[in-house]
Short mmCIF file of C-alpha atoms (C1' of nucleotides) in Angstrom, two decimals:
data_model
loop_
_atom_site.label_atom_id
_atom_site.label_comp_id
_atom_site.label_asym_id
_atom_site.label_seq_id
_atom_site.Cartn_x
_atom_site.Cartn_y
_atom_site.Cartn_z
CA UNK A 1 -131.38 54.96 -53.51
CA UNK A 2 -127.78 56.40 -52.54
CA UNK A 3 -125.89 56.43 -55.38
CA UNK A 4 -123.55 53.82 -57.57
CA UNK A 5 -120.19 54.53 -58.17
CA UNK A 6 -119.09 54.51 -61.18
CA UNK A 7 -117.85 50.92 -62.09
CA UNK A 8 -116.47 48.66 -64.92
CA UNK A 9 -118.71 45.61 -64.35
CA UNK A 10 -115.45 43.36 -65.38
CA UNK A 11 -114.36 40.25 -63.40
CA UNK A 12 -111.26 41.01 -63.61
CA UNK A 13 -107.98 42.09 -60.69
CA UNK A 14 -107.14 45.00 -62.73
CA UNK A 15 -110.83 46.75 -63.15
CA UNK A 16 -111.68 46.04 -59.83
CA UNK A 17 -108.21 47.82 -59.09
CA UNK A 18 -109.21 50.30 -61.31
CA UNK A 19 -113.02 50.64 -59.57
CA UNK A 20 -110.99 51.69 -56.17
CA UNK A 21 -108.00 53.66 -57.12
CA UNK A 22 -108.40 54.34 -61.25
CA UNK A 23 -110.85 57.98 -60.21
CA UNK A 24 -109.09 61.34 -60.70
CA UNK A 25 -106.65 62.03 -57.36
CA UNK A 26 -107.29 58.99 -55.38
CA UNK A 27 -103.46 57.56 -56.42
CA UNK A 28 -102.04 60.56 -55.76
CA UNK A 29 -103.20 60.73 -52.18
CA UNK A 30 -102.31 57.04 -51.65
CA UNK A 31 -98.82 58.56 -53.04
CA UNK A 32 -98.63 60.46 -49.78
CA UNK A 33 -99.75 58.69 -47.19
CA UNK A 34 -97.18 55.87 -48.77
CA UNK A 35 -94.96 58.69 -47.14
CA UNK A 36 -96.58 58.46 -43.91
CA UNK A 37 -100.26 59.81 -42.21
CA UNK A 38 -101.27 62.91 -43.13
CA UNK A 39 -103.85 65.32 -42.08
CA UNK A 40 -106.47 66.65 -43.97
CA UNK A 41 -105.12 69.94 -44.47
CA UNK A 42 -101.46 68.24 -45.14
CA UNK A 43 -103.16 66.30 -47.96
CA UNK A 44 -104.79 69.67 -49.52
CA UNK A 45 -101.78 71.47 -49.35
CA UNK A 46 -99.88 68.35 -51.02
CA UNK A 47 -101.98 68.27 -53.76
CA UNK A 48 -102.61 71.56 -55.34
CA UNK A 49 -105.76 71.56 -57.81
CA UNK A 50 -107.92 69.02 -55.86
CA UNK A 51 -111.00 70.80 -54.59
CA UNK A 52 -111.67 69.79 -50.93
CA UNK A 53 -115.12 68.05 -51.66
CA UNK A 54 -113.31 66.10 -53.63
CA UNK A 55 -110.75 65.06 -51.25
CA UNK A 56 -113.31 64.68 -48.39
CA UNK A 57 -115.00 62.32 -50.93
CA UNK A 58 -112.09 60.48 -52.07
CA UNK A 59 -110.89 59.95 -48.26
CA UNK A 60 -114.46 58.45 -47.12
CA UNK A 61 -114.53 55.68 -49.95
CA UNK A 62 -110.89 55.14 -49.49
CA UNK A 63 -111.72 54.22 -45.91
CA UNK A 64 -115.51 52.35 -46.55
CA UNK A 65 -113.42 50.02 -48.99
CA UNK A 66 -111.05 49.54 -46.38
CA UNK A 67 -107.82 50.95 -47.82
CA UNK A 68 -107.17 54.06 -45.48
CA UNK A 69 -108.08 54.90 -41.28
CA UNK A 70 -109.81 57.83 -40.37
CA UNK A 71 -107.53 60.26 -38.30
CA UNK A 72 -107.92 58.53 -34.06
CA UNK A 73 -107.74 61.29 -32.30
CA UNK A 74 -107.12 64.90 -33.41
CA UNK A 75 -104.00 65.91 -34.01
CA UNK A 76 -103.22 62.53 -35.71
CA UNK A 77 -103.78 61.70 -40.02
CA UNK A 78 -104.98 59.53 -41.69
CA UNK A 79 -103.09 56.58 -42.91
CA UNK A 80 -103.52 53.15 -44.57
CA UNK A 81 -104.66 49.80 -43.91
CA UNK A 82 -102.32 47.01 -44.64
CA UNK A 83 -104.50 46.58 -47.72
CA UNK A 84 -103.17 49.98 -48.45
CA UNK A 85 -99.71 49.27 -47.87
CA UNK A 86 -99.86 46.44 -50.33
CA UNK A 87 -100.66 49.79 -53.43
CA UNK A 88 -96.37 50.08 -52.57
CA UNK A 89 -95.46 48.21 -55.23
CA UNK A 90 -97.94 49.21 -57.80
CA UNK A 91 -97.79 52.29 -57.14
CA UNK A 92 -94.06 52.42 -57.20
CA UNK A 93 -93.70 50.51 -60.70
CA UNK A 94 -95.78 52.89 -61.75
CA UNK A 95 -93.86 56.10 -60.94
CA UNK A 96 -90.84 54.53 -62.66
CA UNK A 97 -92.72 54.06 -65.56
CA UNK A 98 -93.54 57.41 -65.67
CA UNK A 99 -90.19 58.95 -65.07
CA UNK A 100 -90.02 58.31 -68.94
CA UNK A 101 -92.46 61.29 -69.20
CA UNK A 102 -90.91 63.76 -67.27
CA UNK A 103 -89.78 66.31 -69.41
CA UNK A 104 -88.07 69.98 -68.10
CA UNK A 105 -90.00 71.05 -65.61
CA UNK A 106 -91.57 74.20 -66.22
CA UNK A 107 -91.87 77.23 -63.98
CA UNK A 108 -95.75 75.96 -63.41
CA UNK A 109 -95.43 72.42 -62.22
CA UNK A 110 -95.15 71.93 -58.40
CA UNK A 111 -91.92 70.09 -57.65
CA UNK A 112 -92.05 68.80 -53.77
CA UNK A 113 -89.23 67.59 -51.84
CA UNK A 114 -90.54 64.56 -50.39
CA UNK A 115 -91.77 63.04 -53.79
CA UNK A 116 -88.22 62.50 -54.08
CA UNK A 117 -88.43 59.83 -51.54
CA UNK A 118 -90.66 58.16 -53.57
CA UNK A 119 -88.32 58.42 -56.62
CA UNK A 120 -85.68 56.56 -54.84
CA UNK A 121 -87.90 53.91 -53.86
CA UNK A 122 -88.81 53.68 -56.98
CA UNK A 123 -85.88 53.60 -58.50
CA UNK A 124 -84.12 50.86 -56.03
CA UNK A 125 -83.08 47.88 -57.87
CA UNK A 126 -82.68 45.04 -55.35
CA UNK A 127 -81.05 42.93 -57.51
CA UNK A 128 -78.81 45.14 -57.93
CA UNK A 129 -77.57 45.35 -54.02
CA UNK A 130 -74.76 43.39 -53.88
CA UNK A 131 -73.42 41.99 -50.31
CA UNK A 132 -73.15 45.16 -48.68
CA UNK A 133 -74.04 46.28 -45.46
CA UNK A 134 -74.12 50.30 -45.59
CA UNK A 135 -76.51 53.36 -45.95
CA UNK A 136 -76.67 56.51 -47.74
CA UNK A 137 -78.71 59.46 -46.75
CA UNK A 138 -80.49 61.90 -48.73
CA UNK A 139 -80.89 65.41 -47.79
CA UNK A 140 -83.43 67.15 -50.40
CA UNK A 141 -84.49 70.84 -49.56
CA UNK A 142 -85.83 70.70 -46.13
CA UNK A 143 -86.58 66.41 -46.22
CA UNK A 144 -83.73 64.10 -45.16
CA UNK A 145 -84.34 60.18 -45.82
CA UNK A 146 -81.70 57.66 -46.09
CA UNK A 147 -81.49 53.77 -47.73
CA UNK A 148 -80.25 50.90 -45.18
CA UNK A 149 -78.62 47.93 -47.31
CA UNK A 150 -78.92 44.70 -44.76
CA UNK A 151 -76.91 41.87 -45.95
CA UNK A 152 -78.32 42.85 -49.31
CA UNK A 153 -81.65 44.11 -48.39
CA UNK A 154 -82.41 47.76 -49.42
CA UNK A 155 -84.76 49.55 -47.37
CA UNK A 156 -86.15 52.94 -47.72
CA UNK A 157 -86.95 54.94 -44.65
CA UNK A 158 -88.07 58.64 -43.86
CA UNK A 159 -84.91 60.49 -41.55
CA UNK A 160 -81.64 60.64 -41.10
CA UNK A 161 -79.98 57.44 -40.93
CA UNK A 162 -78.58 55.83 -37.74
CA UNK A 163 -75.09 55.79 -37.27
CA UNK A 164 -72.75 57.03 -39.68
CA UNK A 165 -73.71 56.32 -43.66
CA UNK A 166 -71.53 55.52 -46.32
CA UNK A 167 -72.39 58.46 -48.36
CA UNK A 168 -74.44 61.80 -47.83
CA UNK A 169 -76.06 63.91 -50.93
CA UNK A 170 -77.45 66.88 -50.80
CA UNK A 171 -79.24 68.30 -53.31
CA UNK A 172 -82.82 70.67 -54.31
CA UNK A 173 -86.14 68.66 -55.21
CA UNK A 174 -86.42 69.41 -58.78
CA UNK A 175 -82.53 68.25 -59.39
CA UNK A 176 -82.86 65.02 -57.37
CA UNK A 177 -86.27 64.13 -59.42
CA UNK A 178 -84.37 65.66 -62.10
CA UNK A 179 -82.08 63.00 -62.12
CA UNK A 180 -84.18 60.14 -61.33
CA UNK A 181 -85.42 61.12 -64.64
CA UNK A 182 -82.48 60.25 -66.09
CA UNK A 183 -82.32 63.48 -67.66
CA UNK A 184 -79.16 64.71 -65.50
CA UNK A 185 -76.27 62.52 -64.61
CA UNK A 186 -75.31 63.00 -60.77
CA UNK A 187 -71.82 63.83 -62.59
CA UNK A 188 -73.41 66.57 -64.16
CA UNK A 189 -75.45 67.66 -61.15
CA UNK A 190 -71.74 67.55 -59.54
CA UNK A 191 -70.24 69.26 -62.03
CA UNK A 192 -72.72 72.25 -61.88
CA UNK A 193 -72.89 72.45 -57.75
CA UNK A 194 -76.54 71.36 -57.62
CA UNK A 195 -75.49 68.13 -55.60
CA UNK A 196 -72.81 67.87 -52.97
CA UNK A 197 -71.43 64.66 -52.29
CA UNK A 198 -69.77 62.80 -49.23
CA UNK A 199 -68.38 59.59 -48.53
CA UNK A 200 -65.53 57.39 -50.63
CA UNK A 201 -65.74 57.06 -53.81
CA UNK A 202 -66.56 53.41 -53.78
CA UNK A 203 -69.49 53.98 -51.56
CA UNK A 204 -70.63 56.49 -54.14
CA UNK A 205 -70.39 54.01 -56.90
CA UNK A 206 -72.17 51.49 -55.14
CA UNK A 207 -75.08 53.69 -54.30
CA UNK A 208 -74.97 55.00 -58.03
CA UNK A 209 -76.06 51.02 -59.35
CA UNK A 210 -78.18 50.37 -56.66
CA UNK A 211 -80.16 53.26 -58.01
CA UNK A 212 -79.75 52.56 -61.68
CA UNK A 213 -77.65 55.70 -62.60
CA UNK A 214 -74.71 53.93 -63.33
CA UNK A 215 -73.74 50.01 -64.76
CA UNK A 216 -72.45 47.94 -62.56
CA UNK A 217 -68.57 47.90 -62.34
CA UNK A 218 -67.17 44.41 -63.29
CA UNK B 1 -105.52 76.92 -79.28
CA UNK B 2 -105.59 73.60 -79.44
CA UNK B 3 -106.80 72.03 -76.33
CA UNK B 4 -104.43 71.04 -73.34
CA UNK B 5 -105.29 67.35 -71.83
CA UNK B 6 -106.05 67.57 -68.52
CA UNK B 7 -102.77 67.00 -66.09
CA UNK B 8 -101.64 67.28 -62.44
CA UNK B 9 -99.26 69.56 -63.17
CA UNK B 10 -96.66 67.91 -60.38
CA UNK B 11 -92.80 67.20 -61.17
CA UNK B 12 -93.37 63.31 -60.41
CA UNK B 13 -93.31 59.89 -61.67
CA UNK B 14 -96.36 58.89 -60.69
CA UNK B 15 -98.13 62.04 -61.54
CA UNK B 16 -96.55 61.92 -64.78
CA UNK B 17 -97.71 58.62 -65.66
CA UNK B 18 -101.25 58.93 -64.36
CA UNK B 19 -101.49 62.22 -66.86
CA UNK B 20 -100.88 59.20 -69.56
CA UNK B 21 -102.37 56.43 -68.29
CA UNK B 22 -104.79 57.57 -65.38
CA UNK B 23 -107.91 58.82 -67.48
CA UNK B 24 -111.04 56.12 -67.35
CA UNK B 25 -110.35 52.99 -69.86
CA UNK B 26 -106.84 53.78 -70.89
CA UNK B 27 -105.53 50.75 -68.60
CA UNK B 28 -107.62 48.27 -69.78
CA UNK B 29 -107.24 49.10 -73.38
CA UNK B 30 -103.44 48.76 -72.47
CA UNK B 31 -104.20 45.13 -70.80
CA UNK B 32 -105.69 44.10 -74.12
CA UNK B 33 -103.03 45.27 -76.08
CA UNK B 34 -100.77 43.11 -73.17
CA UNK B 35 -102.79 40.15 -74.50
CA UNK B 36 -101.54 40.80 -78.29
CA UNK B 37 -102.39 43.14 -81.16
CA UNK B 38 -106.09 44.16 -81.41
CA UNK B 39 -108.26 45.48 -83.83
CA UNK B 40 -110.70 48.82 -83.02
CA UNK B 41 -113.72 46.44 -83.17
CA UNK B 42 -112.14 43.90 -80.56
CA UNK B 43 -111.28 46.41 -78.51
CA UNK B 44 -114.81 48.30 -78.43
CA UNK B 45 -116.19 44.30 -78.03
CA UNK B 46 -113.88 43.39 -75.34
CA UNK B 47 -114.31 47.34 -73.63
CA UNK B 48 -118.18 46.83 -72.86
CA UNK B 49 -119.53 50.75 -72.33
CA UNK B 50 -116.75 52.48 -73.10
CA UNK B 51 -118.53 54.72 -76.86
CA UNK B 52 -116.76 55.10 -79.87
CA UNK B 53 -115.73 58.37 -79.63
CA UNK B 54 -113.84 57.76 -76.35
CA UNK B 55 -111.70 54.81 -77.38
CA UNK B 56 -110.99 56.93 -80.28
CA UNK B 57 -109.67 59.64 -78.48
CA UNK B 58 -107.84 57.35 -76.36
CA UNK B 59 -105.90 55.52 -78.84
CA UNK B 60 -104.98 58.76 -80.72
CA UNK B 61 -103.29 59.93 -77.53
CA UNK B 62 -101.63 56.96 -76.76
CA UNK B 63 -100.30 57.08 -80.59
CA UNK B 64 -99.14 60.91 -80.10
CA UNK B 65 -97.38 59.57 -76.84
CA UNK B 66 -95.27 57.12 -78.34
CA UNK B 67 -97.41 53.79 -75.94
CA UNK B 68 -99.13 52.11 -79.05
CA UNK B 69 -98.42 52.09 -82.67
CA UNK B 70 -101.74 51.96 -85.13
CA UNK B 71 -102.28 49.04 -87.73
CA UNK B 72 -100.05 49.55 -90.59
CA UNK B 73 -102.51 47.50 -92.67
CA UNK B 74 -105.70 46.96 -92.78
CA UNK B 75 -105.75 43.38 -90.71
CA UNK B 76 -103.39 44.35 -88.60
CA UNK B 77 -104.24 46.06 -85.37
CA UNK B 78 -103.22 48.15 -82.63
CA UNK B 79 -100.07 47.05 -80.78
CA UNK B 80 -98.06 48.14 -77.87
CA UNK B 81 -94.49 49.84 -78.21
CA UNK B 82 -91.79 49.04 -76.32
CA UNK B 83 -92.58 51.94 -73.80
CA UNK B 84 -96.06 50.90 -73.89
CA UNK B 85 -94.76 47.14 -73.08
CA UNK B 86 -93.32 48.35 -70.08
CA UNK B 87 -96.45 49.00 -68.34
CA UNK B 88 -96.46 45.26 -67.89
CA UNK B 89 -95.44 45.16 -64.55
CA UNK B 90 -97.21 47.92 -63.24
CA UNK B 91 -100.50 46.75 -64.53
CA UNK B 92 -99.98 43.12 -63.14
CA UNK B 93 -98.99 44.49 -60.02
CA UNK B 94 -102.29 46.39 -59.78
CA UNK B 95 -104.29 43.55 -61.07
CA UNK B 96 -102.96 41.25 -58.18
CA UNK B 97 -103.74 43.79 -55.99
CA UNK B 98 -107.23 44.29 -57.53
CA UNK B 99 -108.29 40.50 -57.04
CA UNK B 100 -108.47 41.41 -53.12
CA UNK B 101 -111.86 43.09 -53.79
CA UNK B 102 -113.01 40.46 -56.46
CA UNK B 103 -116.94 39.41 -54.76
CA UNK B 104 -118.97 36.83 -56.45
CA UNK B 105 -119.86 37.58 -59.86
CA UNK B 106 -123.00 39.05 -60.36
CA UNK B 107 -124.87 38.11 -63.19
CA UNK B 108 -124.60 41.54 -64.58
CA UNK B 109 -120.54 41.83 -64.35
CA UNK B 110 -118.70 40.68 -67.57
CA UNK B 111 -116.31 37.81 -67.39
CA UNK B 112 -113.92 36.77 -70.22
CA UNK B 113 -111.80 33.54 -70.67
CA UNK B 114 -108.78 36.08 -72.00
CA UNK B 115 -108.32 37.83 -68.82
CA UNK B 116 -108.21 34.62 -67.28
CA UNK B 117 -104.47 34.93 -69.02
CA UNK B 118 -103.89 37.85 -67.20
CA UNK B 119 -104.56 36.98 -64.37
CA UNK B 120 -102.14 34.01 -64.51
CA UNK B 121 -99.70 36.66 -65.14
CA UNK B 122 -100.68 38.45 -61.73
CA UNK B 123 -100.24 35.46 -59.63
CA UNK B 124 -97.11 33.99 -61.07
CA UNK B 125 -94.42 34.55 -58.32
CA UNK B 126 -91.06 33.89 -59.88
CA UNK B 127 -89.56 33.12 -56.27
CA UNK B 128 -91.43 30.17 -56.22
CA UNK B 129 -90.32 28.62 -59.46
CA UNK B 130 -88.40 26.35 -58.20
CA UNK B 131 -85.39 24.24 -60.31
CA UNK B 132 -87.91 22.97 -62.33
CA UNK B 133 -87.79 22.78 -66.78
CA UNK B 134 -91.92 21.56 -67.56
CA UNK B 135 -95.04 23.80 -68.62
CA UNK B 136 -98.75 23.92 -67.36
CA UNK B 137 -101.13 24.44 -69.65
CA UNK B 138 -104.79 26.42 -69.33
CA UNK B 139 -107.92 26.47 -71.10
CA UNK B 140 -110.49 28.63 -69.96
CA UNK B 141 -113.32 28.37 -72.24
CA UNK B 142 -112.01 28.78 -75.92
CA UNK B 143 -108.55 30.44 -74.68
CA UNK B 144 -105.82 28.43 -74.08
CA UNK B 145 -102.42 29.47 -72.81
CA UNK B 146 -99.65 28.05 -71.05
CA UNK B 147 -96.96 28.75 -68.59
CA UNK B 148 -93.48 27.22 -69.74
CA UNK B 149 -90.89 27.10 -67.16
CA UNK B 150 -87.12 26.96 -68.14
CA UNK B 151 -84.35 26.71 -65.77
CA UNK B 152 -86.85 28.39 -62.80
CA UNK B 153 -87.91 31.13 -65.12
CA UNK B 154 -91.54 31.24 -65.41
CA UNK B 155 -93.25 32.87 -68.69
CA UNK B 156 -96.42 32.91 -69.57
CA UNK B 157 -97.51 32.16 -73.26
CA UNK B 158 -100.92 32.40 -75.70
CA UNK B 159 -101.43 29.13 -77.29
CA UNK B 160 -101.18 25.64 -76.33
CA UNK B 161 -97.60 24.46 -74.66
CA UNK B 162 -94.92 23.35 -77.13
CA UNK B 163 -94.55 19.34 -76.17
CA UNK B 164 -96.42 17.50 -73.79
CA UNK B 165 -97.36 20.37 -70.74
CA UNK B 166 -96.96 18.35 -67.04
CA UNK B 167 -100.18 20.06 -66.32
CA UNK B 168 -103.54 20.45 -68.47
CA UNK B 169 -106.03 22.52 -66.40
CA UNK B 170 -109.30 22.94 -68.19
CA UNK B 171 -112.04 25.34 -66.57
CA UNK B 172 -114.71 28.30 -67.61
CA UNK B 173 -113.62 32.00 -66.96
CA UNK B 174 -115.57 32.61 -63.93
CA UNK B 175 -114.14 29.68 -62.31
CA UNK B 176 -110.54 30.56 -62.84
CA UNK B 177 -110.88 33.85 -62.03
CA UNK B 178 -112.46 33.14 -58.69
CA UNK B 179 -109.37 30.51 -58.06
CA UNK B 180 -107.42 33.83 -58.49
CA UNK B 181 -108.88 36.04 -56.46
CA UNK B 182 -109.31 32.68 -53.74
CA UNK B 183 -112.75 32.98 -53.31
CA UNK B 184 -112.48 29.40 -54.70
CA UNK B 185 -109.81 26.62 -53.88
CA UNK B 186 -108.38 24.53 -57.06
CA UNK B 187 -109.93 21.60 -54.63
CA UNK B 188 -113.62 23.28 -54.38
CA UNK B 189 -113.67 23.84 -58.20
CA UNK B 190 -112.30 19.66 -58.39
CA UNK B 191 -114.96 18.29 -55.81
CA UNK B 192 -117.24 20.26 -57.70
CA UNK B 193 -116.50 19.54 -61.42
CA UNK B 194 -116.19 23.34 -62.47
CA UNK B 195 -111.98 22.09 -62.67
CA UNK B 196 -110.47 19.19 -64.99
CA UNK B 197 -107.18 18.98 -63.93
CA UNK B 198 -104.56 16.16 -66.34
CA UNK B 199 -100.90 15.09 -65.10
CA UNK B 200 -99.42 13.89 -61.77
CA UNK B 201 -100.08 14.91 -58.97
CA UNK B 202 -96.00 16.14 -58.03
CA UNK B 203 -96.42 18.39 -61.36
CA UNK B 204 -100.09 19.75 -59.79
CA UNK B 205 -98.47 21.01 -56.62
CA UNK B 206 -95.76 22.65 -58.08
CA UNK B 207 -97.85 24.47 -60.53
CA UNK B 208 -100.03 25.57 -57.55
CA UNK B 209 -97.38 26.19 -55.61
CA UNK B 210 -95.85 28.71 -58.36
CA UNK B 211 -99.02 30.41 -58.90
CA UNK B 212 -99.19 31.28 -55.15
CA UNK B 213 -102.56 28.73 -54.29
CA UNK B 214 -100.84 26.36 -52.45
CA UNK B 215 -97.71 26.84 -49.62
CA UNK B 216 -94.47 25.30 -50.93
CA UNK B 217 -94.08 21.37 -49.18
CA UNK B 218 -90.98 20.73 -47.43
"C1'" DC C 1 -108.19 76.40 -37.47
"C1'" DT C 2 -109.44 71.73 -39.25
"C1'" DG C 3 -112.63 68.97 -41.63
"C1'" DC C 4 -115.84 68.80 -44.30
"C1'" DA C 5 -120.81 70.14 -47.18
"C1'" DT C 6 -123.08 72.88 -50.65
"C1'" DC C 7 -123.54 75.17 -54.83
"C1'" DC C 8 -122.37 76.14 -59.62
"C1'" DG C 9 -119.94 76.35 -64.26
"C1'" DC C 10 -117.40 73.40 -67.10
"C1'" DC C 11 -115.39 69.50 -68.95
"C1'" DT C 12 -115.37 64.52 -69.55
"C1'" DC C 13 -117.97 60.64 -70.30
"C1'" DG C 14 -121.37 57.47 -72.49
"C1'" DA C 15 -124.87 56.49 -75.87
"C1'" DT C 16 -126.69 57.02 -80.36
"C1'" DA C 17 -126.58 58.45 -84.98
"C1'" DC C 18 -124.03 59.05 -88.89
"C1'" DT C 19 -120.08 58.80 -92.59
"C1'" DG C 20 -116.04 56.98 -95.51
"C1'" DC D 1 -115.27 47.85 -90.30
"C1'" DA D 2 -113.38 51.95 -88.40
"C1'" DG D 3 -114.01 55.62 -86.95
"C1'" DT D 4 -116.47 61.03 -86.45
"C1'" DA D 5 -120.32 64.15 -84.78
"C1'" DT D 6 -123.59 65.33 -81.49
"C1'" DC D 7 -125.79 65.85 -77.11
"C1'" DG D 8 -127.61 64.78 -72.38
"C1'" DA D 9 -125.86 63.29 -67.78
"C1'" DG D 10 -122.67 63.21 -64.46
"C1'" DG D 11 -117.91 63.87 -62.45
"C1'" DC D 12 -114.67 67.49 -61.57
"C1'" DG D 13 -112.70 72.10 -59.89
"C1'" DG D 14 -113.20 76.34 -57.43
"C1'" DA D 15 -115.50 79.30 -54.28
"C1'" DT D 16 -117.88 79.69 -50.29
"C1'" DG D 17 -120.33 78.37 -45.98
"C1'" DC D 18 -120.31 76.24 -41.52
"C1'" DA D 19 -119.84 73.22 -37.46
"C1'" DG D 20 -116.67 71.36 -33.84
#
DNA sequence: CTGCATCCGCCTCGATACTG
DNA sequence: CAGTATCGAGGCGGATGCAG
């Protein structure tokens, strides 16, 4: 007689989405290891308020459903199946959606530095990469990432980008989510020395639509 | 003292829309309301489980949040804002997702011929829509819908196709959703008379093609 | 120290009854 | 028909315990 989880009972792709990922936490924790593996105590730390039952709970369904891996070998994290992989893009239409709800942050919301990396991704329009071959890194608090455009093809990855990129910004969490928000202008961020810029000033502009902060020049 | 809504309390898109969107039933009232205006009643009948007081509660939030607009008359129904029309893409992004853990239906799980629209939505990839100007048309049970493509442009329509559709795919809900989540070929359901399928067979393979249930021919 | 399990108070959920 | 009121059951959140 173990015990039923809660379910919809619909025949349908998004309630059986929803039986997986809809409880409390569980996207949030597919949120980070989109970043990468974690450890247990990396995903406690990450997501302040959870109650480590809870997590240990969430993590063991995650993986008898076949969406995460249990850590290998200590020392290691857990991280997630292809099936896992494919949340990405749900996950990241999602977040963009609710960029329209971010308000001023208040003293008492956690602002993290590597969410940011899921901002950009989030906010990477790939129709918008024109035939250009470049890539600009991000430096946010203490995370650096950096976007590759490949004969058009933006990719998002996690470090400093190889060989020289077109443009470098550096900037705090809460700004850089700040802006993703659409509630600062990277002028404006400029203007008030909460982002630092490098790189030409076409390269800037470039990076600017690719993101959706600025229209695309004719 | 009114009472504060449970949130995550994290500066971050997805965060910020699951403190929206992330409590039990909200996204499946939203895919109704993707499906058209509805009335409280249809929504309680087409919500099976979900009490009174809860859908209530739900649809007052989404109100105060700016997602869903209430009936301005009597007759009318509940209907999505723009913001709320939005969530489009994220929810048939987690619905395609979703059909990977579709099983066989179980006597006991609901199945209606409406979602059976939705999940047309899920599957339709746009990069397969070849140069093609014709439209497919469904009916699942009572429903009937209808994909009209113009120019390559897929969209996906209530009602029957304007003009004579290339396609006419007739079928019960259970049957089309199992096509969708390919526990069931569009051959199987043929050979085995749960599928009527009308129109040539050129038009059938490109409408299978587009929906992602067949590879594209040479 | 990491990775959980157990316990407990509270809040959300789900079902029924009731009202305009 | 369209909700509101009420209440038991269960999921959640926080503290604590404990094994490798």
């Amino acid at each position: 007689m173990g015990h039923v989880r809660r379910n919809y009972g619909q025949y349908c792709g998004l309630a059986a989405a929803l039986d997986v990922i809809g409880e409390r936490w569980t996207l949030l924790i597919i949120r980070e290891l989109l970043l990468g593996p974690r450890r247990y105590g990396e995903l406690l730390e990450a997501l302040p308020g959870i109650g480590t039952n809870l997590l240990a709970e969430r993590l063991k369904v995650l993986h008898e459903l076949g969406v995460i891996t249990r850590p290998q070998s200590r020392d290691q994290g857990y991280a997630l199946t292809e099936l896992g992989h494919e949340l990405r893009e749900p996950v990241l239409s999602m977040a963009r959606w609710g960029l329209n709800f971010l308000d001023a942050p208040t003293p008492d919301v956690e602002t993290r530095a590597h969410w940011g990396f899921l901002a950009v991704q989030a906010m990477i329009d790939p129709e918008r990469a024109t035939e250009i071959d470049e890539s600009y890194e991000f430096r946010v608090d203490d995370v650096v990432f950096h976007i590759t455009v490949t004969h058009g093809k933006p990719v998002a990855l996690e470090g400093p980008a190889d060989g020289e990129p077109a443009v470098v910004a550096s900037t705090d969490a809460r700004t850089f989510v700040e802006i993703g928000a659409k509630r600062l202008t990277p002028f404006e961020a400029l203007a008030s020395g909460r982002l630092q810029l490098t790189g030409d000033t076409d390269a800037i502009v470039r990076s600017s639509v690719l993101l959706g902060l600025m229209a695309p020049v004719e």
